[in-house]
GROMACS .gro file of C-alpha atoms in nm:
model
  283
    1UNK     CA    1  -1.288  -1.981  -0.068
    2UNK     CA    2  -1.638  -2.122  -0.227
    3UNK     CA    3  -1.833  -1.839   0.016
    4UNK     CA    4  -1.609  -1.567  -0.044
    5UNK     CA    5  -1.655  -1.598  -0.422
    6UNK     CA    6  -2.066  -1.633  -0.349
    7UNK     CA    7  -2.018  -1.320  -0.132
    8UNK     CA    8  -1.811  -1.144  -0.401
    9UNK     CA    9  -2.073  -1.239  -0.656
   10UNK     CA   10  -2.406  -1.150  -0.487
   11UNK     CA   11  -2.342  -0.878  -0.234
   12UNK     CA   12  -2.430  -0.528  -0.322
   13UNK     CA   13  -2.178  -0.327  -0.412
   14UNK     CA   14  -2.247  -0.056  -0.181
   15UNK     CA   15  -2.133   0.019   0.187
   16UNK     CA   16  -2.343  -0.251   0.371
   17UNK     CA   17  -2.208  -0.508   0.077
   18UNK     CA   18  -1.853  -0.366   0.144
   19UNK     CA   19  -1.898  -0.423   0.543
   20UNK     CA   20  -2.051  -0.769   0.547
   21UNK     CA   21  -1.802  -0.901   0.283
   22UNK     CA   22  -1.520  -0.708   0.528
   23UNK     CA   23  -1.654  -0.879   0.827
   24UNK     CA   24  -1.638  -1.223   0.675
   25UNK     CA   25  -1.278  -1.137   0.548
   26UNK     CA   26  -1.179  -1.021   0.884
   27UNK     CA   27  -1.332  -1.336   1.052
   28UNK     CA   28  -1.114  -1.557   0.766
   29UNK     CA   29  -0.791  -1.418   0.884
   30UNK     CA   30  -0.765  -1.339   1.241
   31UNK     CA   31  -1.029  -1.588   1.394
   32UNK     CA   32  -1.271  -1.323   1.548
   33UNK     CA   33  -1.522  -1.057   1.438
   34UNK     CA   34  -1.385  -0.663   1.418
   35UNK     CA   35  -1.530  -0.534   1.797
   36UNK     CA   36  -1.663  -0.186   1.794
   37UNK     CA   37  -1.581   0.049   1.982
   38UNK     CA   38  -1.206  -0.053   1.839
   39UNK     CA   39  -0.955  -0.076   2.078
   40UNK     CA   40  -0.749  -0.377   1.907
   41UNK     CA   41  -0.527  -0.244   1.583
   42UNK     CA   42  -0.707  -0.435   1.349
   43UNK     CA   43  -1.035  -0.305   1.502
   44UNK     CA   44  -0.961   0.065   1.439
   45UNK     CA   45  -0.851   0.033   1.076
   46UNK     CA   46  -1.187  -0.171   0.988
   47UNK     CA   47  -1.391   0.085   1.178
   48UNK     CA   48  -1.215   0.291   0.941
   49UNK     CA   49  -1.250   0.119   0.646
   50UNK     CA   50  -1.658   0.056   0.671
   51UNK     CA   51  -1.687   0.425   0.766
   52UNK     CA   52  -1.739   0.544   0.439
   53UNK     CA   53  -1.519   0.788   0.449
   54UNK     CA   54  -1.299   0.667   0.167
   55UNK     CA   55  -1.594   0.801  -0.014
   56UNK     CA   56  -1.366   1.154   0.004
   57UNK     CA   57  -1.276   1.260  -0.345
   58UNK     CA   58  -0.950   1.302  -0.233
   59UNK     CA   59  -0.919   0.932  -0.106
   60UNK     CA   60  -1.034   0.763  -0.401
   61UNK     CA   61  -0.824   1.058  -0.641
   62UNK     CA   62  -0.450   0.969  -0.467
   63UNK     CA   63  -0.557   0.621  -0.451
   64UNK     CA   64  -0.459   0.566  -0.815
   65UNK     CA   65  -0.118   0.544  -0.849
   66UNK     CA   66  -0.081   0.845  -1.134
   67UNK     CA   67  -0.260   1.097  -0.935
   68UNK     CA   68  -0.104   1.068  -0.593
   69UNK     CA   69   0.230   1.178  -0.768
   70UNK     CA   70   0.015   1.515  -0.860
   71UNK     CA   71  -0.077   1.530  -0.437
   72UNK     CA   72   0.234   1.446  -0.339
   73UNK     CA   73   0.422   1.707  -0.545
   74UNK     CA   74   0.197   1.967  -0.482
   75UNK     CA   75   0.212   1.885  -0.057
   76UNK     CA   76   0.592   1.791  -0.052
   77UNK     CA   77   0.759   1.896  -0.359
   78UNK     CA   78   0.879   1.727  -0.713
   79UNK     CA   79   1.212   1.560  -0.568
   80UNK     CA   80   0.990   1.315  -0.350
   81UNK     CA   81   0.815   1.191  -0.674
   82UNK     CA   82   0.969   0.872  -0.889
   83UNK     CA   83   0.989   1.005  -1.236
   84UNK     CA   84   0.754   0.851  -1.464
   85UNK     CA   85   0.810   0.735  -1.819
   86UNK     CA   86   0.512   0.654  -1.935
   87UNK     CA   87   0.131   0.612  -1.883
   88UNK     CA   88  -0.058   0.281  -2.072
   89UNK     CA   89  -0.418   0.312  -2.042
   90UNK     CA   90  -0.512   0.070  -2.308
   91UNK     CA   91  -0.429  -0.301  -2.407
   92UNK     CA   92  -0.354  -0.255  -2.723
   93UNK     CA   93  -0.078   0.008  -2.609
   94UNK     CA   94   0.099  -0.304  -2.488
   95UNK     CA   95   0.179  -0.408  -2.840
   96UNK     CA   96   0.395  -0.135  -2.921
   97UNK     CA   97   0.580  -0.056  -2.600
   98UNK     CA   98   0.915  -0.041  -2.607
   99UNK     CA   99   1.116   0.030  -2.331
  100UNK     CA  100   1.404   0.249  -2.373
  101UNK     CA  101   1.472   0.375  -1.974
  102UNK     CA  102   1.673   0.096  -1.760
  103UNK     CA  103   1.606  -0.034  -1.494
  104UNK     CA  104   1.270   0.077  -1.448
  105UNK     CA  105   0.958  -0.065  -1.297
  106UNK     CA  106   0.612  -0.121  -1.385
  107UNK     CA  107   0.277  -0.139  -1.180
  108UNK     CA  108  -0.069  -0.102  -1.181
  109UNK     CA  109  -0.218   0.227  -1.098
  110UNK     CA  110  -0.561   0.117  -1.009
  111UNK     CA  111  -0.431  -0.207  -0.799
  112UNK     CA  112  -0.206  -0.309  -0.505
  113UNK     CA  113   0.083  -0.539  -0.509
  114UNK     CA  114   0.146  -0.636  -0.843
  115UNK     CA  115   0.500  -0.500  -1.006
  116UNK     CA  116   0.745  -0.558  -1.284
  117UNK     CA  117   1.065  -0.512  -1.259
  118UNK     CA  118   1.304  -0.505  -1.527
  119UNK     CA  119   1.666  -0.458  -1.507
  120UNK     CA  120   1.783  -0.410  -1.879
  121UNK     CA  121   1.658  -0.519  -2.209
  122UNK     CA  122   1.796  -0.842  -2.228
  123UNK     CA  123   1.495  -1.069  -2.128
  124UNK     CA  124   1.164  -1.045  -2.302
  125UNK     CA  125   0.884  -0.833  -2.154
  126UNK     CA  126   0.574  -1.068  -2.051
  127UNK     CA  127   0.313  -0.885  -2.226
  128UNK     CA  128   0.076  -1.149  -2.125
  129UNK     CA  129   0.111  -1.123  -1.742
  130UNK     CA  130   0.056  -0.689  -1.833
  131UNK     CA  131  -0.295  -0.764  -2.009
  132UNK     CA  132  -0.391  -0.951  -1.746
  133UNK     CA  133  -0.327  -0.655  -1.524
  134UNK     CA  134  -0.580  -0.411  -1.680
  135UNK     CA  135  -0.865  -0.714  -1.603
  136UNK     CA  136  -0.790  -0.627  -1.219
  137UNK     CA  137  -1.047  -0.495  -1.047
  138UNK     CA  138  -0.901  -0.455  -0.678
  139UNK     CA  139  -1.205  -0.337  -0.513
  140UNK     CA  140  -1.394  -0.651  -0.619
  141UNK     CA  141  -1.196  -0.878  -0.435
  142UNK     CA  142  -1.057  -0.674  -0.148
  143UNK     CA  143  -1.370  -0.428  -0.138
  144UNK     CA  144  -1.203  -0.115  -0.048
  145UNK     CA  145  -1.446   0.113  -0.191
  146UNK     CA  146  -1.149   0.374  -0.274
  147UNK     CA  147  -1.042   0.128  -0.554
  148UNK     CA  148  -1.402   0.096  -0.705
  149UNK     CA  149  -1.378   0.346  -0.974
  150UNK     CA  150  -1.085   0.359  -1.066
  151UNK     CA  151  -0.983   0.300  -1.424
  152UNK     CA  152  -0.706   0.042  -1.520
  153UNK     CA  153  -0.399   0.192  -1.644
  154UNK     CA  154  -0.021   0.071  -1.592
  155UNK     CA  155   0.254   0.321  -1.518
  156UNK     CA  156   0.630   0.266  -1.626
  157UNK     CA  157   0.826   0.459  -1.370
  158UNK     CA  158   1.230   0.496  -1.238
  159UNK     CA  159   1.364   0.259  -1.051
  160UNK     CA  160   1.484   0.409  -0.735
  161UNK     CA  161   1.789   0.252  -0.500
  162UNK     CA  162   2.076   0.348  -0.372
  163UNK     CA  163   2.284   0.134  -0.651
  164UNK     CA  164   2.033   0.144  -0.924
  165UNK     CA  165   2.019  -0.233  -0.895
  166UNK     CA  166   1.908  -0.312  -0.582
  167UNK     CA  167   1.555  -0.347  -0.475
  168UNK     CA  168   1.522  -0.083  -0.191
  169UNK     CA  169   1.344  -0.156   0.162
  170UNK     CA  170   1.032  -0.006   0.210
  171UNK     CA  171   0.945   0.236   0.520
  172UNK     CA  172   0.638   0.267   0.601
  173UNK     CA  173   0.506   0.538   0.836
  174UNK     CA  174   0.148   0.475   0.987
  175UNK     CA  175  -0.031   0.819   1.055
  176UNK     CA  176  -0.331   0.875   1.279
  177UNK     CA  177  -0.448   1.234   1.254
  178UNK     CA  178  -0.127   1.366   1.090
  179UNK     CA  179   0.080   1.263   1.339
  180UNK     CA  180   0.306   0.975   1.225
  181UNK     CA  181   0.270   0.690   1.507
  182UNK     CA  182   0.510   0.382   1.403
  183UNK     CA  183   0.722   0.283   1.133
  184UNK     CA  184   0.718  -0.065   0.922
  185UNK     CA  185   1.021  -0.157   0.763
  186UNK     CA  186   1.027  -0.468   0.490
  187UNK     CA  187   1.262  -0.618   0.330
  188UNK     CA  188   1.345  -0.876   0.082
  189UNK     CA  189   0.999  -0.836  -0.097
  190UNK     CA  190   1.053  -1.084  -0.377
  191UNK     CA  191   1.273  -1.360  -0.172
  192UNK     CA  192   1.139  -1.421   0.192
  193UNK     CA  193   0.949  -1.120   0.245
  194UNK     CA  194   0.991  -1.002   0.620
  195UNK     CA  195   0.895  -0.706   0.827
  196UNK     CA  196   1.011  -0.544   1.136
  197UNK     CA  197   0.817  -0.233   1.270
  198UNK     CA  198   0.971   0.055   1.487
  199UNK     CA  199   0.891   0.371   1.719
  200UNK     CA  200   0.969   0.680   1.622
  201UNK     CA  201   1.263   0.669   1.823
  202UNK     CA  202   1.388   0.357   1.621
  203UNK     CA  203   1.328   0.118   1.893
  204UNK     CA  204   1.214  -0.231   1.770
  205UNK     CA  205   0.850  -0.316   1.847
  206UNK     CA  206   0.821  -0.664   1.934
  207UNK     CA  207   0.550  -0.834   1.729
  208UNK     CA  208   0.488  -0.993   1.409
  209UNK     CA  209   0.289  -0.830   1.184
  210UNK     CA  210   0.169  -1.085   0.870
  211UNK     CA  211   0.526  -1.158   0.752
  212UNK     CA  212   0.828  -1.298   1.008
  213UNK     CA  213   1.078  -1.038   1.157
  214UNK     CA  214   1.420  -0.996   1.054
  215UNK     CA  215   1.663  -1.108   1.336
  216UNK     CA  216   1.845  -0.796   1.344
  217UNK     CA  217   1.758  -0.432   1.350
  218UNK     CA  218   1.770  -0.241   1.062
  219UNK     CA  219   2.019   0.051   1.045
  220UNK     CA  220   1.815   0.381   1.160
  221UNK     CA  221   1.736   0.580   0.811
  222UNK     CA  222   1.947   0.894   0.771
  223UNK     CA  223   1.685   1.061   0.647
  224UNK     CA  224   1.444   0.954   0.903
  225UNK     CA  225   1.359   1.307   1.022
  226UNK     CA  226   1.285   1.417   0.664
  227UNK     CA  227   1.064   1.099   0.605
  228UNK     CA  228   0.875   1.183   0.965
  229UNK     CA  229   0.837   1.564   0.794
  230UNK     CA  230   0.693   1.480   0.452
  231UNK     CA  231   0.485   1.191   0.610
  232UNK     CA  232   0.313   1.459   0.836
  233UNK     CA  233   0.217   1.695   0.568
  234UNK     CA  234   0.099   1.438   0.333
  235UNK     CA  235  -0.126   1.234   0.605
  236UNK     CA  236  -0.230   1.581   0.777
  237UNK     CA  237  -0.572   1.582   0.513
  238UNK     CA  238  -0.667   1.235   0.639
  239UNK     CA  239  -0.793   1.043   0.962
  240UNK     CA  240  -0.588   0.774   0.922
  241UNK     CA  241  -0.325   0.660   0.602
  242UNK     CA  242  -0.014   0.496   0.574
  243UNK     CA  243   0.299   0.717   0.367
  244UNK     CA  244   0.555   0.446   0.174
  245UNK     CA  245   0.886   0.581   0.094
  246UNK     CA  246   1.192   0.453  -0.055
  247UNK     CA  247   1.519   0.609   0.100
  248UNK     CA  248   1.939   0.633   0.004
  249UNK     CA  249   2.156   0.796   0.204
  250UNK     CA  250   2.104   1.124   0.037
  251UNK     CA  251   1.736   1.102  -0.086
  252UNK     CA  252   1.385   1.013  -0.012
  253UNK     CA  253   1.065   0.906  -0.270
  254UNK     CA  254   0.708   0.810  -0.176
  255UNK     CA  255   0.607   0.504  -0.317
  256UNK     CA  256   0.255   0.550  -0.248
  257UNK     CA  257  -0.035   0.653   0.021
  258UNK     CA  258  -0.234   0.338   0.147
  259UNK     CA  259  -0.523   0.372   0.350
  260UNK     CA  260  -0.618   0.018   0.432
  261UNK     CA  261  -0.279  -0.187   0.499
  262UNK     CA  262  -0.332  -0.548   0.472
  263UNK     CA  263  -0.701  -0.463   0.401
  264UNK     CA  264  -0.779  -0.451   0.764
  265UNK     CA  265  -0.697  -0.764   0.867
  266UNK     CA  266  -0.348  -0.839   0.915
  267UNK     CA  267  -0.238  -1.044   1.176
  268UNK     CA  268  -0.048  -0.891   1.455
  269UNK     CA  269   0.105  -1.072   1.750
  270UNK     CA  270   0.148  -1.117   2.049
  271UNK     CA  271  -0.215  -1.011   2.139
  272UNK     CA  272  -0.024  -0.688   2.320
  273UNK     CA  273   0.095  -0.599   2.013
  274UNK     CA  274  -0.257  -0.547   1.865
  275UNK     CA  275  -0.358  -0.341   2.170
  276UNK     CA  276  -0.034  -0.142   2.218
  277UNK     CA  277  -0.046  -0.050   1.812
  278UNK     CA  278  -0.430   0.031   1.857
  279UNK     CA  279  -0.353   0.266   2.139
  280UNK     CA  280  -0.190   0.525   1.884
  281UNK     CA  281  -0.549   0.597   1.744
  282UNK     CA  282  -0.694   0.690   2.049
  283UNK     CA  283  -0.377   0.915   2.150
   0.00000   0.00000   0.00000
């Protein structure tokens, strides 16, 4: 921990500081160095990440959590956007905000895995843990160069489910080229997170990727073939990026586009698992 804050602190914040503090993160979690030319998983995304190419405009513009609502309605349509209530873009806005829209969630725009959610108005909102959210600064301690200029803002947005209560699984479609490749599906975010990834034919993968498997399948989406759709017009701009949607029965939203899942180094087993999954880039 001690060298990765020295690293954070004195390595340029450019795209040989971004690589060398990715290689030592990289190292940290999956007990190797990133090989080049990729052939592993893991390998391919941090070739991709150290590329520079999430130097596009585009990248770093749907990157914030505000403007990829703009791309995605403008690529897929309005109905695949959650509605959003309001925009905070200052502390002090925190003082005065009263929420009047339940349930609804909260979130960073400029950050990843941080959310709020709150049900009704019954408990107190923890102002303090939202100020502490605009001090974020994401591409200082994951160094994913699409976060590094963005500015801190927190979005209040619907709460989407299928009951308006509970919280929704996530599907996540990985995209190489356009062309969605494999599907991650987790589950039970805030109470033993767990993960189970799929083909596009909705046959289970076997591996472990970061958090444990669910024992059984989950139930094929309905909507599968209309997630597949929207995920191939929304990645088709991009080399690589992962589309997140939330699904019912009857409708579809996308949660966000992510571009470096588990900031390149999440770890995948068996070992087959991280050659089989990095076989999709080269197809």
């Amino acid at each position: 921990m001690a060298t990765r804050k020295l690293l954070r602190q004195f390595l340029p914040k450019n795209r040989w500081g971004d690589r060398i503090y990715g290689r030592h993160s990289f190292r940290k979690r999956l007990g190797r160095d990133p090989v080049y030319p990729p052939v592993k998983f893991n390998d391919h995304l941090f070739a991709w990440k150290t590329s520079g190419a999430c130097y596009d405009p585009l990248i770093q513009f749907v990157t914030d959590k505000e403007y990829a609502k703009l791309y995605i309605a403008a690529i897929v349509g309005e109905e695949y956007v959650t509605e959003t209530y309001r925009i905070l873009q200052r502390k002090k806005e925190l003082k005065e905000l009263n929420l009047d829209r339940f349930p609804c969630i909260l979130k960073p725009t400029h950050s990843s895995g941080q959310i709020m959610v709150c049900g009704d108005d019954s408990a107190p909102l923890d102002r303090t843990e939202l100020e502490k959210w605009f001090e974020i600064d994401y591409y200082y301690s994951k160094r994913e160069p699409n976060y590094r200029h963005l500015s801190p803002k927190i979005i209040v947005e619907e709460f989407f489910s299928e009951d308006g209560h509970t919280i929704p699984k996530d599907y996540k479609i990985f995209c190489v080229h356009g062309i969605p490749k494999f599907i991650q599906v987790d589950g039970d975010r805030f109470s033993g997170h767990s993960r189970n990834l799929y083909d596009l034919s909705w046959n289970r993968i076997p591996a472990v990727y970061v958090y444990p498997n669910r024992k059984r399948d989950d139930p094929r989406p309905e909507l599968l073939d209309m997630m597949l759709d929207a995920a191939r017009k929304l990645s088709a701009a991009f080399s690589f990026v992962r589309v997140d949607f939330y699904a019912t029965k009857t409708e579809i939203r996308v949660g966000e586009l992510t571009f470096f899942p588990e900031s390149a180094s999440g770890k995948l087993e068996p070992e087959e698992a991280e050659n089989a999954l990095g076989a999709y880039f080269s197809d």
